[in-house]
CSV table of C-alpha atoms in Angstrom, one decimal:
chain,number,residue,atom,x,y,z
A,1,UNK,CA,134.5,173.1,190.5
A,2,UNK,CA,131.9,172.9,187.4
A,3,UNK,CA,131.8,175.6,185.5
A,4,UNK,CA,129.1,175.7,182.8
A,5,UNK,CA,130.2,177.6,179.6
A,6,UNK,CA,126.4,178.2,178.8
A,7,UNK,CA,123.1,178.7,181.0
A,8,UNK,CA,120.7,176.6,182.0
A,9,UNK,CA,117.8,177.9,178.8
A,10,UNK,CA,115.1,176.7,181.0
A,11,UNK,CA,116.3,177.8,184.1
A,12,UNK,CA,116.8,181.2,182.9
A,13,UNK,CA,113.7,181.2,181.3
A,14,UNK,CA,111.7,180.3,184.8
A,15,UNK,CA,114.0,183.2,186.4
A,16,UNK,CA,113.4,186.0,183.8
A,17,UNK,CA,109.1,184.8,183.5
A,18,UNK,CA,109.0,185.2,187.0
A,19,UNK,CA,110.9,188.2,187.6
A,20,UNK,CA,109.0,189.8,184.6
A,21,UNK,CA,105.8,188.7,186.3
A,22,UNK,CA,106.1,188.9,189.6
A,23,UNK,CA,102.8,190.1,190.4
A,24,UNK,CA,101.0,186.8,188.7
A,25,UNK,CA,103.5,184.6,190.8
A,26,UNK,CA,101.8,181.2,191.1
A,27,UNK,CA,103.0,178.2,192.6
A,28,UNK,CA,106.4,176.5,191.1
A,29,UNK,CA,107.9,172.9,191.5
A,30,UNK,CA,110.0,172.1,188.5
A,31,UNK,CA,112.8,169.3,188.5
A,32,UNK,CA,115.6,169.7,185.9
A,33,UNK,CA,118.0,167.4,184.3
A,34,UNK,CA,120.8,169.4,182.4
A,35,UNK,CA,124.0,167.3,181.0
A,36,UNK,CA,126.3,165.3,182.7
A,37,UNK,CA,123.3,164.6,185.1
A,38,UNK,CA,123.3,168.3,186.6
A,39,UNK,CA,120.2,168.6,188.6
A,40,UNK,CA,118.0,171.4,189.5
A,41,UNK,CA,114.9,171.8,192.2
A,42,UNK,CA,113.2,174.7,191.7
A,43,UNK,CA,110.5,175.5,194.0
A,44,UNK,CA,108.2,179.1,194.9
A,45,UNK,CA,105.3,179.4,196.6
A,46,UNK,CA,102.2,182.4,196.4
A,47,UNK,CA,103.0,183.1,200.1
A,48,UNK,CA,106.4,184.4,199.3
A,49,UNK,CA,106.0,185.1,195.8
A,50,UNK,CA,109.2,187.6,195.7
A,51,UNK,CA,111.4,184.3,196.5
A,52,UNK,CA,112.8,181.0,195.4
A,53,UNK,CA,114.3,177.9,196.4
A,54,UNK,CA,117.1,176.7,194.2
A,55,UNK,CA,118.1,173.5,195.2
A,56,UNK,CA,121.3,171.9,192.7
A,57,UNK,CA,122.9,168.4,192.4
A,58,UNK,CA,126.1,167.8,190.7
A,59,UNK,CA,127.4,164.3,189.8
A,60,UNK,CA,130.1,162.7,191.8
A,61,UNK,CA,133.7,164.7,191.3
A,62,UNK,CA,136.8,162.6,190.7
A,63,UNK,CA,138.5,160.8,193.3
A,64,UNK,CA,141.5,163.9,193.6
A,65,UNK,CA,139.0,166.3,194.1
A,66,UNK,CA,138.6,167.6,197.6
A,67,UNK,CA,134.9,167.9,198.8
A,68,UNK,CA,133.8,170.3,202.0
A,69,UNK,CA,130.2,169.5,202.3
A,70,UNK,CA,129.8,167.6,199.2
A,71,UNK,CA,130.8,170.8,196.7
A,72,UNK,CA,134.5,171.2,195.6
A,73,UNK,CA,136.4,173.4,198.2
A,74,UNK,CA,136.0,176.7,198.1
A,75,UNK,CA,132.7,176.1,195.9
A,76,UNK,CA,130.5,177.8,198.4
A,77,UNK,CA,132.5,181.2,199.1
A,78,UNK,CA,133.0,181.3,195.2
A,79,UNK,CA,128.9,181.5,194.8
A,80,UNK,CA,128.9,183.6,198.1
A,81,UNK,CA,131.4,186.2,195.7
A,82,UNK,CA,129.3,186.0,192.6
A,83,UNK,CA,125.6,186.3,194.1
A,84,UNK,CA,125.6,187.1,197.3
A,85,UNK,CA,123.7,190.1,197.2
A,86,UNK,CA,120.7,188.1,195.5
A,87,UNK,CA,120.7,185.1,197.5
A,88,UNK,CA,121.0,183.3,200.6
A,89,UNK,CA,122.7,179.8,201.3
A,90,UNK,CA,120.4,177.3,202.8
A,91,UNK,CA,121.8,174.9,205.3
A,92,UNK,CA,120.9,172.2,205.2
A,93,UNK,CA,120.6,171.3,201.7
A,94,UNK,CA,117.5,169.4,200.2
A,95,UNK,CA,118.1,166.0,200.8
A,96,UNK,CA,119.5,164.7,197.2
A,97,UNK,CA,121.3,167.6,196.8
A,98,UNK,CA,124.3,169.6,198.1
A,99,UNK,CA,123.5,173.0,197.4
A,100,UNK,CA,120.5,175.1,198.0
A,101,UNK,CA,119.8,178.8,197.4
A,102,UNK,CA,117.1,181.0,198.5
A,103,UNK,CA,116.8,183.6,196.3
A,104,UNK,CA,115.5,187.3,196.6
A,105,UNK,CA,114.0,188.3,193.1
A,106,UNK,CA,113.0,191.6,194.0
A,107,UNK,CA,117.5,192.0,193.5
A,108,UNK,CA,117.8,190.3,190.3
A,109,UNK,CA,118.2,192.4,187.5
A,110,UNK,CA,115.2,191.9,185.1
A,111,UNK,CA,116.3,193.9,182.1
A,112,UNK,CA,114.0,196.4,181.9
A,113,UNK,CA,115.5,199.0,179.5
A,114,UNK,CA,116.5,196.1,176.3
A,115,UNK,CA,115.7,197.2,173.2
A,116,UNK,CA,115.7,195.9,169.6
A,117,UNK,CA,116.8,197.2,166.4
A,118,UNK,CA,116.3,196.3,163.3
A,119,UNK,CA,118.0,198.0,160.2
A,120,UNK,CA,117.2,199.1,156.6
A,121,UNK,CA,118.4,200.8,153.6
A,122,UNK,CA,116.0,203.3,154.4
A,123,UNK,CA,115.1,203.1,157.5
A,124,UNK,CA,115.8,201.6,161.5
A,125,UNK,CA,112.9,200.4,163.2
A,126,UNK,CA,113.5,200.0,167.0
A,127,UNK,CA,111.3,198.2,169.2
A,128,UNK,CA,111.1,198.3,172.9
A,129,UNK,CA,109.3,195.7,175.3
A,130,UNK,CA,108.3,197.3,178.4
A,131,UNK,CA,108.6,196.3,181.5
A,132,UNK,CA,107.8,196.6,185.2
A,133,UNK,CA,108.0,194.4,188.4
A,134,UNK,CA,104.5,196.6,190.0
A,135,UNK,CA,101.2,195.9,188.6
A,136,UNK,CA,100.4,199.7,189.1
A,137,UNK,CA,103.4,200.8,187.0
A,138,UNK,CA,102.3,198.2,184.4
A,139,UNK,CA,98.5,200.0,184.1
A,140,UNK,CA,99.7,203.4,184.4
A,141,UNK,CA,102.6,202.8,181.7
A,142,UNK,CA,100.1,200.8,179.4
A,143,UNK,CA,98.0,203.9,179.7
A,144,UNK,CA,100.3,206.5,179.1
A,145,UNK,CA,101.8,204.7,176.2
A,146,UNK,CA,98.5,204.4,174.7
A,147,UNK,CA,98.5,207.9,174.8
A,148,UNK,CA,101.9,209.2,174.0
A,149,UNK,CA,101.1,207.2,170.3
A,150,UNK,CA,98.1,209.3,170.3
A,151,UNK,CA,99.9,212.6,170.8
A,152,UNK,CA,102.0,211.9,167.8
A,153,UNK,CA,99.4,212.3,165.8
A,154,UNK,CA,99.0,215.8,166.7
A,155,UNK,CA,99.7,218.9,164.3
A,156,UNK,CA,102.8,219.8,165.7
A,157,UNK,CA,104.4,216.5,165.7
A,158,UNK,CA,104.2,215.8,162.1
A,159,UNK,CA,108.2,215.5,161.7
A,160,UNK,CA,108.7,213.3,164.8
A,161,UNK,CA,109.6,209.8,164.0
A,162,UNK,CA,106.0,207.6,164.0
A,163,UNK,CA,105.6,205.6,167.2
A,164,UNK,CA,103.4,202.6,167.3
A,165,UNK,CA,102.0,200.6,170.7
A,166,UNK,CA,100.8,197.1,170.6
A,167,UNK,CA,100.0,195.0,173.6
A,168,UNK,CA,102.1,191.9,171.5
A,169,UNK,CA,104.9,191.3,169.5
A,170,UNK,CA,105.3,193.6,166.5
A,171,UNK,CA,105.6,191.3,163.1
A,172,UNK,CA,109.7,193.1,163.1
A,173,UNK,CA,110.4,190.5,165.7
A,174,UNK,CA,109.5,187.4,164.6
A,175,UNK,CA,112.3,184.9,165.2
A,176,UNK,CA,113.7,187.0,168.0
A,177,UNK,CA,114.6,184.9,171.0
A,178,UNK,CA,111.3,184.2,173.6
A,179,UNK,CA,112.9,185.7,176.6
A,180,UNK,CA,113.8,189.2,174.6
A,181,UNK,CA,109.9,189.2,174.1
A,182,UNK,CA,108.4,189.3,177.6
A,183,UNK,CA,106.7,192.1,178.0
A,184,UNK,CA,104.1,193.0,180.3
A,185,UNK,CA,103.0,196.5,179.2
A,186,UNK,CA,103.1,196.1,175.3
A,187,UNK,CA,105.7,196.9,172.7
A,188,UNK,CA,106.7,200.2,171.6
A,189,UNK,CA,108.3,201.1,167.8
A,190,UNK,CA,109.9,203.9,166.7
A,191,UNK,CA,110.9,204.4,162.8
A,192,UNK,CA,113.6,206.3,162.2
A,193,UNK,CA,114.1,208.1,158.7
A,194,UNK,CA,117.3,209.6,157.5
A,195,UNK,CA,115.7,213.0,158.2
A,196,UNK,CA,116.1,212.1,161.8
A,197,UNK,CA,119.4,212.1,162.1
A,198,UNK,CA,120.7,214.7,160.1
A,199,UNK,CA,122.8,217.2,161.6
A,200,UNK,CA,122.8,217.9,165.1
A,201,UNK,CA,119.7,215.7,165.5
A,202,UNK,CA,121.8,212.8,165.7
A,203,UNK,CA,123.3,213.5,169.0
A,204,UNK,CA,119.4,213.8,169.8
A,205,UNK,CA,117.6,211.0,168.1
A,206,UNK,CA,120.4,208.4,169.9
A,207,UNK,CA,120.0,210.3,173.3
A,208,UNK,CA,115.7,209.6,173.1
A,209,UNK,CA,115.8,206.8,172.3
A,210,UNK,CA,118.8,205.6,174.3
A,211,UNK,CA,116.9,206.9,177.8
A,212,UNK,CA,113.3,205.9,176.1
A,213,UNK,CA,112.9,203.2,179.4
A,214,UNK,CA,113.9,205.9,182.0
A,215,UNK,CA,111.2,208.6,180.3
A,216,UNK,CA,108.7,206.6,180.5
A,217,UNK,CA,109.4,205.6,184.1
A,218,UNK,CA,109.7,209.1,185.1
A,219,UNK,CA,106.7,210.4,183.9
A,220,UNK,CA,105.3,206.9,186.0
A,221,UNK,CA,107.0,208.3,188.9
A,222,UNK,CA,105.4,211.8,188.8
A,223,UNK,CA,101.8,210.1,188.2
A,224,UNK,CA,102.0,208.3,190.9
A,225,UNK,CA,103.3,211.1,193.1
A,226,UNK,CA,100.7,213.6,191.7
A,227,UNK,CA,97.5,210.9,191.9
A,228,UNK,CA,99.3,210.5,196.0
A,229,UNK,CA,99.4,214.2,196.6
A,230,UNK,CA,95.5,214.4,195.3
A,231,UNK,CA,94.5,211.5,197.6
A,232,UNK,CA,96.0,213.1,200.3
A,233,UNK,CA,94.0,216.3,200.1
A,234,UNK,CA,90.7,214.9,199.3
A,235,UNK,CA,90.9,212.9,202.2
A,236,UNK,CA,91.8,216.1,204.5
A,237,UNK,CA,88.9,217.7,203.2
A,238,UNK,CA,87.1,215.1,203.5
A,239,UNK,CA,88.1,215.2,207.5
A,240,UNK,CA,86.8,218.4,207.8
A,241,UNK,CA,83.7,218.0,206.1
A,242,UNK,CA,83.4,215.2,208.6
A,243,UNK,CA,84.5,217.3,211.5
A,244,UNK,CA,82.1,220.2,210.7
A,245,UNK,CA,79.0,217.8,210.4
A,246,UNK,CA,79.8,216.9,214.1
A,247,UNK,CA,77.0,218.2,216.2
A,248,UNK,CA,78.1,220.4,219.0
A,249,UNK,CA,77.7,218.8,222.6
A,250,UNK,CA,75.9,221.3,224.7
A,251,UNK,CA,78.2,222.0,227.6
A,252,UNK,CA,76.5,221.7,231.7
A,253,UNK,CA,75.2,224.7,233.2
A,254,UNK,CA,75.5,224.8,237.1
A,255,UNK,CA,73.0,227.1,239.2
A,256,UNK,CA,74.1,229.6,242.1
A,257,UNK,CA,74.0,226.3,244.4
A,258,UNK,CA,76.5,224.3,241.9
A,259,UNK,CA,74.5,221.6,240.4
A,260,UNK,CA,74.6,220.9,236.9
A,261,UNK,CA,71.7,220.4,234.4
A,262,UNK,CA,71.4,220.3,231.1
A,263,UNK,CA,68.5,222.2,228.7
A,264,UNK,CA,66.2,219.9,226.9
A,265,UNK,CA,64.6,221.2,224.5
């Protein structure tokens, strides 16, 4: 069995652009050549943009080695153990190659809550990239970011630590890795001053920040609930605007020897 001590850049880097931006899926066909004549497929359509074909080729193992299917033995139980909640074993293989996985991104992990920090004398800068697998959590976040750097400007917040938004890479990260820097709903920055964690504000400086990613998604949460909740009455009053628009339908009057008519005016 192969086991690579490092993984696949590029193929990491295809996984983590399109779970990061799984909304703008396009079509993929890529064919990899790693060392020692490793091979990869990697294939996804915009039909099924929330999965991907995997297909892998390894070179020919020594003559000891025994092969079930073409993979070392017990190769295929020890992917089954490792990823089996993200991916499915296709069988057949591609032709050319003897493994190939279908993978579900919507259960790879996609890193959401990374951040980056960057220390000085006098001060810690700490950045985080945002990110969101649904385009509507992307423009609410965007917007709501936009305005939670606005609100620090505010009277009352004069002693919180500044906050900054920018749709791209803060200068701070330059030479940072290109993976740590996708982002699809901009960059936030934080500086924190010594006055910020003096005391008992410690404990609350490192808890804010530390649960930054999950504040922002729960106030994402609520918007979306509250814009639902609206939607739903509007169109209920709507429906009964309708409904009291309806004209009434004049019901049939019978005479004393039972026939119906109806008035015409």
């Amino acid at each position: 069995m192969i086991v690579l001590e490092t993984p696949s850049r590029f193929l990491l880097q295809v996984l983590l652009n399109r779970i990061q931006f799984l909304v703008k899926a396009v079509e993929l066909d890529y064919h990899l050549v790693e060392f020692n004549d490793v091979r990869y497929h990697i294939q996804a359509t915009m039909k099924d943009p929330h999965h991907m074909a995997l297909s892998i080729s390894i070179p020919p193992a020594p003559p000891e080695t025994v092969l079930a299917n073409g993979l070392p033995f017990g190769a295929i139980e020890a992917v089954r153990g490792a990823y089996g909640a993200v991916m499915q074993i296709v069988d057949p293989a591609e032709d050319g190659f003897q493994l190939t996985l279908k993978l579900d991104l919507t259960k790879l992990p996609s890193n959401e809550g990374s951040a980056s920090l960057l220390p000085k004398p006098e001060k810690v800068t700490v950045v985080f990239p945002m990110r969101f697998r649904d385009s509507i959590d992307v423009v609410l976040a965007t917007s709501f970011l936009q305005e939670f750097m606005e609100a620090r400007r505010t009277a009352g917040l004069n002693n919180a630590p500044p906050c900054h938004w920018s749709p791209s890479p803060p200068l701070e990260l330059k030479g940072v890795p290109a993976h740590a820097l996708n982002a699809n709903a901009g960059f936030v920055s934080f500086v924190i001053f010594p006055r910020h964690v003096e005391g008992e504000k410690l404990d609350r400086t490192v808890w804010s920040l530390s649960t930054f990613h999950a504040y922002v998604s729960y106030h994402i949460k609520c918007s979306k609930s509250f814009m639902h909740s609206r939607m739903r009455r509007r169109v209920e009053t709507l429906i009964q605007a309708l409904n009291r628009a309806r004209p009434d339908v004049e019901k049939e009057k019978k005479t004393a020897q039972g026939r119906s008519f109806k008035r015409h005016i």
